């Protein structure tokens, strides 16, 4: 059945799965995309790997905050906890039995991150460069501290585009950030921006 009427407005949310999508000149990389790409067990793994391959084949400058690397380590440790403890993973953080598996995941993840960086043109921003801009973003948009750091990095790096799977970034107005995400997440991010 043919669709009637105008297509939905993009609202500054682009699907990097779309055939006509092309990388911008510079783009901030959020931790969520990296985690999905590095862990084959994640639901958007294939889409994020394909996205990063397209970035690697382009002239796009990939910018990230060094906090991304800390978040990546935290996520990999949590994966090991979830494998061993299932739904009770959060209360088992200090279970020493999980540390060997976590260590292997951290080693593999760190190596994969290094390989990814070798394939990209990139620049990093340190936390101290953005820390003063974080409180207004928490107050203004309700961001958690780590998302506020990435949002502040957009401003400091003078980049308008962010690759993310995190719906929370839809709180930023279209004038401040163009979001690049999967096709499925683009729909909900556009809906969130419409409500603002």
PDB file of C-alpha atoms in Angstrom:
ATOM      1  CA  UNK A   1       0.000   0.000   0.000  1.00  0.00           C
ATOM      2  CA  UNK A   2       1.369   3.395  -0.965  1.00  0.00           C
ATOM      3  CA  UNK A   3       2.017   5.896   1.799  1.00  0.00           C
ATOM      4  CA  UNK A   4      -0.098   9.056   1.627  1.00  0.00           C
ATOM      5  CA  UNK A   5       0.886  12.564   2.498  1.00  0.00           C
ATOM      6  CA  UNK A   6       4.256  14.027   3.237  1.00  0.00           C
ATOM      7  CA  UNK A   7       7.058  11.908   4.653  1.00  0.00           C
ATOM      8  CA  UNK A   8       7.786  12.507   8.346  1.00  0.00           C
ATOM      9  CA  UNK A   9      10.159  15.375   9.107  1.00  0.00           C
ATOM     10  CA  UNK A  10      13.720  14.289   9.809  1.00  0.00           C
ATOM     11  CA  UNK A  11      13.969  16.714  12.777  1.00  0.00           C
ATOM     12  CA  UNK A  12      17.761  16.526  12.600  1.00  0.00           C
ATOM     13  CA  UNK A  13      17.755  12.764  13.138  1.00  0.00           C
ATOM     14  CA  UNK A  14      19.349  10.734  10.338  1.00  0.00           C
ATOM     15  CA  UNK A  15      19.544   6.995   9.877  1.00  0.00           C
ATOM     16  CA  UNK A  16      23.070   5.888   9.050  1.00  0.00           C
ATOM     17  CA  UNK A  17      21.467   2.765   7.549  1.00  0.00           C
ATOM     18  CA  UNK A  18      19.720   4.815   4.837  1.00  0.00           C
ATOM     19  CA  UNK A  19      21.138   4.207   1.349  1.00  0.00           C
ATOM     20  CA  UNK A  20      21.530   7.957   0.755  1.00  0.00           C
ATOM     21  CA  UNK A  21      23.259   8.644   4.104  1.00  0.00           C
ATOM     22  CA  UNK A  22      26.763  10.033   3.860  1.00  0.00           C
ATOM     23  CA  UNK A  23      29.163  10.966   6.666  1.00  0.00           C
ATOM     24  CA  UNK A  24      29.481  14.645   7.605  1.00  0.00           C
ATOM     25  CA  UNK A  25      32.880  16.355   7.662  1.00  0.00           C
ATOM     26  CA  UNK A  26      33.163  15.729  11.421  1.00  0.00           C
ATOM     27  CA  UNK A  27      31.144  13.631  13.831  1.00  0.00           C
ATOM     28  CA  UNK A  28      31.189  12.996  17.575  1.00  0.00           C
ATOM     29  CA  UNK A  29      31.173   9.302  18.459  1.00  0.00           C
ATOM     30  CA  UNK A  30      29.106   8.253  21.471  1.00  0.00           C
ATOM     31  CA  UNK A  31      30.006   5.203  23.543  1.00  0.00           C
ATOM     32  CA  UNK A  32      26.765   3.412  22.673  1.00  0.00           C
ATOM     33  CA  UNK A  33      27.782   2.944  19.026  1.00  0.00           C
ATOM     34  CA  UNK A  34      31.248   1.668  19.948  1.00  0.00           C
ATOM     35  CA  UNK A  35      29.876  -0.890  22.428  1.00  0.00           C
ATOM     36  CA  UNK A  36      27.408  -2.248  19.864  1.00  0.00           C
ATOM     37  CA  UNK A  37      30.122  -2.490  17.221  1.00  0.00           C
ATOM     38  CA  UNK A  38      32.663  -4.242  19.455  1.00  0.00           C
ATOM     39  CA  UNK A  39      30.300  -6.799  21.012  1.00  0.00           C
ATOM     40  CA  UNK A  40      28.810  -9.285  18.521  1.00  0.00           C
ATOM     41  CA  UNK A  41      26.132 -10.223  21.074  1.00  0.00           C
ATOM     42  CA  UNK A  42      24.555  -6.754  20.919  1.00  0.00           C
ATOM     43  CA  UNK A  43      21.340  -6.266  18.899  1.00  0.00           C
ATOM     44  CA  UNK A  44      22.635  -3.440  16.657  1.00  0.00           C
ATOM     45  CA  UNK A  45      26.099  -4.942  16.164  1.00  0.00           C
ATOM     46  CA  UNK A  46      25.936  -5.414  12.385  1.00  0.00           C
ATOM     47  CA  UNK A  47      24.482  -1.955  11.772  1.00  0.00           C
ATOM     48  CA  UNK A  48      27.140  -0.249  13.914  1.00  0.00           C
ATOM     49  CA  UNK A  49      29.988  -2.207  12.318  1.00  0.00           C
ATOM     50  CA  UNK A  50      28.729  -1.221   8.851  1.00  0.00           C
ATOM     51  CA  UNK A  51      28.434   2.401  10.003  1.00  0.00           C
ATOM     52  CA  UNK A  52      32.007   2.493  11.333  1.00  0.00           C
ATOM     53  CA  UNK A  53      33.262   0.887   8.123  1.00  0.00           C
ATOM     54  CA  UNK A  54      31.593   3.666   6.155  1.00  0.00           C
ATOM     55  CA  UNK A  55      33.282   6.228   8.405  1.00  0.00           C
ATOM     56  CA  UNK A  56      36.651   4.542   7.886  1.00  0.00           C
ATOM     57  CA  UNK A  57      36.212   4.735   4.119  1.00  0.00           C
ATOM     58  CA  UNK A  58      35.351   8.444   4.280  1.00  0.00           C
ATOM     59  CA  UNK A  59      37.172  11.681   5.076  1.00  0.00           C
ATOM     60  CA  UNK A  60      35.044  12.231   8.188  1.00  0.00           C
ATOM     61  CA  UNK A  61      36.932  13.333  11.286  1.00  0.00           C
ATOM     62  CA  UNK A  62      35.689  11.242  14.203  1.00  0.00           C
ATOM     63  CA  UNK A  63      35.817  13.109  17.518  1.00  0.00           C
ATOM     64  CA  UNK A  64      35.318  11.539  20.929  1.00  0.00           C
ATOM     65  CA  UNK A  65      35.739  12.427  24.544  1.00  0.00           C
ATOM     66  CA  UNK A  66      38.266  10.289  26.445  1.00  0.00           C
ATOM     67  CA  UNK A  67      35.424   9.456  28.818  1.00  0.00           C
ATOM     68  CA  UNK A  68      34.273   7.054  26.082  1.00  0.00           C
ATOM     69  CA  UNK A  69      37.188   4.752  26.883  1.00  0.00           C
ATOM     70  CA  UNK A  70      36.301   4.673  30.586  1.00  0.00           C
ATOM     71  CA  UNK A  71      32.660   3.956  29.743  1.00  0.00           C
ATOM     72  CA  UNK A  72      33.760   1.192  27.388  1.00  0.00           C
ATOM     73  CA  UNK A  73      35.699  -0.531  30.184  1.00  0.00           C
ATOM     74  CA  UNK A  74      32.749  -0.202  32.554  1.00  0.00           C
ATOM     75  CA  UNK A  75      30.385  -1.706  29.967  1.00  0.00           C
ATOM     76  CA  UNK A  76      32.680  -4.642  29.251  1.00  0.00           C
ATOM     77  CA  UNK A  77      32.965  -5.390  32.973  1.00  0.00           C
ATOM     78  CA  UNK A  78      29.167  -5.274  33.234  1.00  0.00           C
ATOM     79  CA  UNK A  79      28.850  -7.738  30.348  1.00  0.00           C
ATOM     80  CA  UNK A  80      30.954 -10.224  32.305  1.00  0.00           C
ATOM     81  CA  UNK A  81      28.730  -9.672  35.352  1.00  0.00           C
ATOM     82  CA  UNK A  82      25.571 -10.235  33.311  1.00  0.00           C
ATOM     83  CA  UNK A  83      26.962 -13.428  31.785  1.00  0.00           C
ATOM     84  CA  UNK A  84      27.624 -14.898  35.215  1.00  0.00           C
ATOM     85  CA  UNK A  85      24.769 -13.473  37.289  1.00  0.00           C
ATOM     86  CA  UNK A  86      21.941 -12.699  34.847  1.00  0.00           C
ATOM     87  CA  UNK A  87      19.341 -10.323  36.266  1.00  0.00           C
ATOM     88  CA  UNK A  88      21.185 -10.124  39.606  1.00  0.00           C
ATOM     89  CA  UNK A  89      24.336  -8.716  37.991  1.00  0.00           C
ATOM     90  CA  UNK A  90      24.176  -5.274  39.639  1.00  0.00           C
ATOM     91  CA  UNK A  91      24.306  -6.715  43.155  1.00  0.00           C
ATOM     92  CA  UNK A  92      27.206  -9.049  42.281  1.00  0.00           C
ATOM     93  CA  UNK A  93      29.728  -6.385  41.291  1.00  0.00           C
ATOM     94  CA  UNK A  94      32.290  -7.487  43.867  1.00  0.00           C
ATOM     95  CA  UNK A  95      32.108 -11.199  43.057  1.00  0.00           C
ATOM     96  CA  UNK A  96      35.753 -12.079  42.452  1.00  0.00           C
ATOM     97  CA  UNK A  97      34.802 -15.046  40.243  1.00  0.00           C
ATOM     98  CA  UNK A  98      33.795 -12.688  37.443  1.00  0.00           C
ATOM     99  CA  UNK A  99      37.100 -10.802  37.286  1.00  0.00           C
ATOM    100  CA  UNK A 100      38.967 -13.296  35.104  1.00  0.00           C
ATOM    101  CA  UNK A 101      36.230 -13.175  32.431  1.00  0.00           C
ATOM    102  CA  UNK A 102      36.015  -9.399  32.790  1.00  0.00           C
ATOM    103  CA  UNK A 103      39.780  -9.166  32.317  1.00  0.00           C
ATOM    104  CA  UNK A 104      39.588 -11.131  29.061  1.00  0.00           C
ATOM    105  CA  UNK A 105      36.722  -8.962  27.796  1.00  0.00           C
ATOM    106  CA  UNK A 106      38.633  -5.801  28.693  1.00  0.00           C
ATOM    107  CA  UNK A 107      41.718  -7.037  26.888  1.00  0.00           C
ATOM    108  CA  UNK A 108      39.770  -7.963  23.739  1.00  0.00           C
ATOM    109  CA  UNK A 109      37.733  -4.737  23.878  1.00  0.00           C
ATOM    110  CA  UNK A 110      40.786  -2.532  24.327  1.00  0.00           C
ATOM    111  CA  UNK A 111      42.511  -4.208  21.398  1.00  0.00           C
ATOM    112  CA  UNK A 112      39.408  -3.852  19.200  1.00  0.00           C
ATOM    113  CA  UNK A 113      39.087  -0.169  20.146  1.00  0.00           C
ATOM    114  CA  UNK A 114      42.734   0.387  19.209  1.00  0.00           C
ATOM    115  CA  UNK A 115      42.178  -1.352  15.852  1.00  0.00           C
ATOM    116  CA  UNK A 116      39.102   0.791  15.245  1.00  0.00           C
ATOM    117  CA  UNK A 117      41.065   3.981  15.912  1.00  0.00           C
ATOM    118  CA  UNK A 118      43.751   2.813  13.476  1.00  0.00           C
ATOM    119  CA  UNK A 119      41.091   2.735  10.746  1.00  0.00           C
ATOM    120  CA  UNK A 120      39.684   6.222  11.421  1.00  0.00           C
ATOM    121  CA  UNK A 121      40.775   9.817  11.178  1.00  0.00           C
ATOM    122  CA  UNK A 122      40.151  10.953  14.767  1.00  0.00           C
ATOM    123  CA  UNK A 123      40.659  13.548  17.456  1.00  0.00           C
ATOM    124  CA  UNK A 124      40.007  13.281  21.177  1.00  0.00           C
ATOM    125  CA  UNK A 125      38.886  15.785  23.788  1.00  0.00           C
ATOM    126  CA  UNK A 126      39.870  15.384  27.437  1.00  0.00           C
ATOM    127  CA  UNK A 127      37.374  15.628  30.259  1.00  0.00           C
ATOM    128  CA  UNK A 128      38.963  18.738  31.766  1.00  0.00           C
ATOM    129  CA  UNK A 129      38.291  20.589  28.495  1.00  0.00           C
ATOM    130  CA  UNK A 130      34.514  20.248  28.929  1.00  0.00           C
ATOM    131  CA  UNK A 131      33.914  19.959  32.669  1.00  0.00           C
ATOM    132  CA  UNK A 132      32.687  23.565  33.109  1.00  0.00           C
ATOM    133  CA  UNK A 133      30.039  23.070  30.415  1.00  0.00           C
ATOM    134  CA  UNK A 134      28.574  19.934  32.023  1.00  0.00           C
ATOM    135  CA  UNK A 135      26.421  21.425  34.860  1.00  0.00           C
ATOM    136  CA  UNK A 136      24.301  23.636  32.538  1.00  0.00           C
ATOM    137  CA  UNK A 137      23.610  20.625  30.306  1.00  0.00           C
ATOM    138  CA  UNK A 138      22.520  18.529  33.284  1.00  0.00           C
ATOM    139  CA  UNK A 139      20.239  21.342  34.474  1.00  0.00           C
ATOM    140  CA  UNK A 140      18.950  22.283  31.030  1.00  0.00           C
ATOM    141  CA  UNK A 141      18.297  18.856  29.556  1.00  0.00           C
ATOM    142  CA  UNK A 142      18.277  16.414  32.462  1.00  0.00           C
ATOM    143  CA  UNK A 143      21.346  14.582  31.143  1.00  0.00           C
ATOM    144  CA  UNK A 144      23.268  12.124  33.267  1.00  0.00           C
ATOM    145  CA  UNK A 145      26.833  13.261  33.855  1.00  0.00           C
ATOM    146  CA  UNK A 146      28.416  11.098  31.153  1.00  0.00           C
ATOM    147  CA  UNK A 147      25.875  12.137  28.484  1.00  0.00           C
ATOM    148  CA  UNK A 148      26.398  15.760  29.469  1.00  0.00           C
ATOM    149  CA  UNK A 149      30.140  15.252  28.911  1.00  0.00           C
ATOM    150  CA  UNK A 150      29.502  14.030  25.355  1.00  0.00           C
ATOM    151  CA  UNK A 151      27.055  16.878  24.692  1.00  0.00           C
ATOM    152  CA  UNK A 152      29.617  19.395  25.999  1.00  0.00           C
ATOM    153  CA  UNK A 153      32.225  17.814  23.742  1.00  0.00           C
ATOM    154  CA  UNK A 154      30.056  18.698  20.733  1.00  0.00           C
ATOM    155  CA  UNK A 155      30.347  22.357  21.675  1.00  0.00           C
ATOM    156  CA  UNK A 156      34.045  22.345  22.557  1.00  0.00           C
ATOM    157  CA  UNK A 157      34.982  20.453  19.381  1.00  0.00           C
ATOM    158  CA  UNK A 158      32.684  22.722  17.326  1.00  0.00           C
ATOM    159  CA  UNK A 159      30.947  19.664  15.886  1.00  0.00           C
ATOM    160  CA  UNK A 160      27.217  19.558  15.178  1.00  0.00           C
ATOM    161  CA  UNK A 161      26.814  15.830  14.432  1.00  0.00           C
ATOM    162  CA  UNK A 162      26.754  12.916  16.892  1.00  0.00           C
ATOM    163  CA  UNK A 163      26.510   9.178  16.244  1.00  0.00           C
ATOM    164  CA  UNK A 164      24.527   7.624  19.070  1.00  0.00           C
ATOM    165  CA  UNK A 165      22.019   4.939  19.985  1.00  0.00           C
ATOM    166  CA  UNK A 166      21.029   6.836  23.137  1.00  0.00           C
ATOM    167  CA  UNK A 167      17.565   8.379  22.881  1.00  0.00           C
ATOM    168  CA  UNK A 168      18.489  10.914  25.557  1.00  0.00           C
ATOM    169  CA  UNK A 169      20.420  13.022  23.056  1.00  0.00           C
ATOM    170  CA  UNK A 170      17.106  13.846  21.360  1.00  0.00           C
ATOM    171  CA  UNK A 171      16.699  16.365  24.204  1.00  0.00           C
ATOM    172  CA  UNK A 172      19.212  18.578  22.428  1.00  0.00           C
ATOM    173  CA  UNK A 173      17.495  20.913  19.966  1.00  0.00           C
ATOM    174  CA  UNK A 174      18.052  20.301  16.277  1.00  0.00           C
ATOM    175  CA  UNK A 175      20.015  23.577  16.101  1.00  0.00           C
ATOM    176  CA  UNK A 176      22.602  22.122  18.524  1.00  0.00           C
ATOM    177  CA  UNK A 177      22.976  18.586  17.209  1.00  0.00           C
ATOM    178  CA  UNK A 178      22.162  16.375  14.263  1.00  0.00           C
ATOM    179  CA  UNK A 179      21.761  12.800  15.468  1.00  0.00           C
ATOM    180  CA  UNK A 180      22.976   9.844  13.390  1.00  0.00           C
ATOM    181  CA  UNK A 181      21.562   6.486  14.465  1.00  0.00           C
ATOM    182  CA  UNK A 182      19.951   3.238  13.314  1.00  0.00           C
ATOM    183  CA  UNK A 183      16.703   3.318  11.323  1.00  0.00           C
ATOM    184  CA  UNK A 184      14.641   1.933  14.202  1.00  0.00           C
ATOM    185  CA  UNK A 185      16.020   4.373  16.762  1.00  0.00           C
ATOM    186  CA  UNK A 186      15.637   7.318  14.378  1.00  0.00           C
ATOM    187  CA  UNK A 187      11.849   6.933  14.559  1.00  0.00           C
ATOM    188  CA  UNK A 188      11.715   7.253  18.355  1.00  0.00           C
ATOM    189  CA  UNK A 189      14.330  10.019  18.461  1.00  0.00           C
ATOM    190  CA  UNK A 190      12.283  12.049  15.956  1.00  0.00           C
ATOM    191  CA  UNK A 191       9.171  11.505  18.068  1.00  0.00           C
ATOM    192  CA  UNK A 192      10.989  12.756  21.168  1.00  0.00           C
ATOM    193  CA  UNK A 193      12.199  15.853  19.362  1.00  0.00           C
ATOM    194  CA  UNK A 194       8.682  16.529  18.110  1.00  0.00           C
ATOM    195  CA  UNK A 195       7.382  16.651  21.689  1.00  0.00           C
ATOM    196  CA  UNK A 196       9.921  19.283  22.715  1.00  0.00           C
TER     197      UNK A 196
END
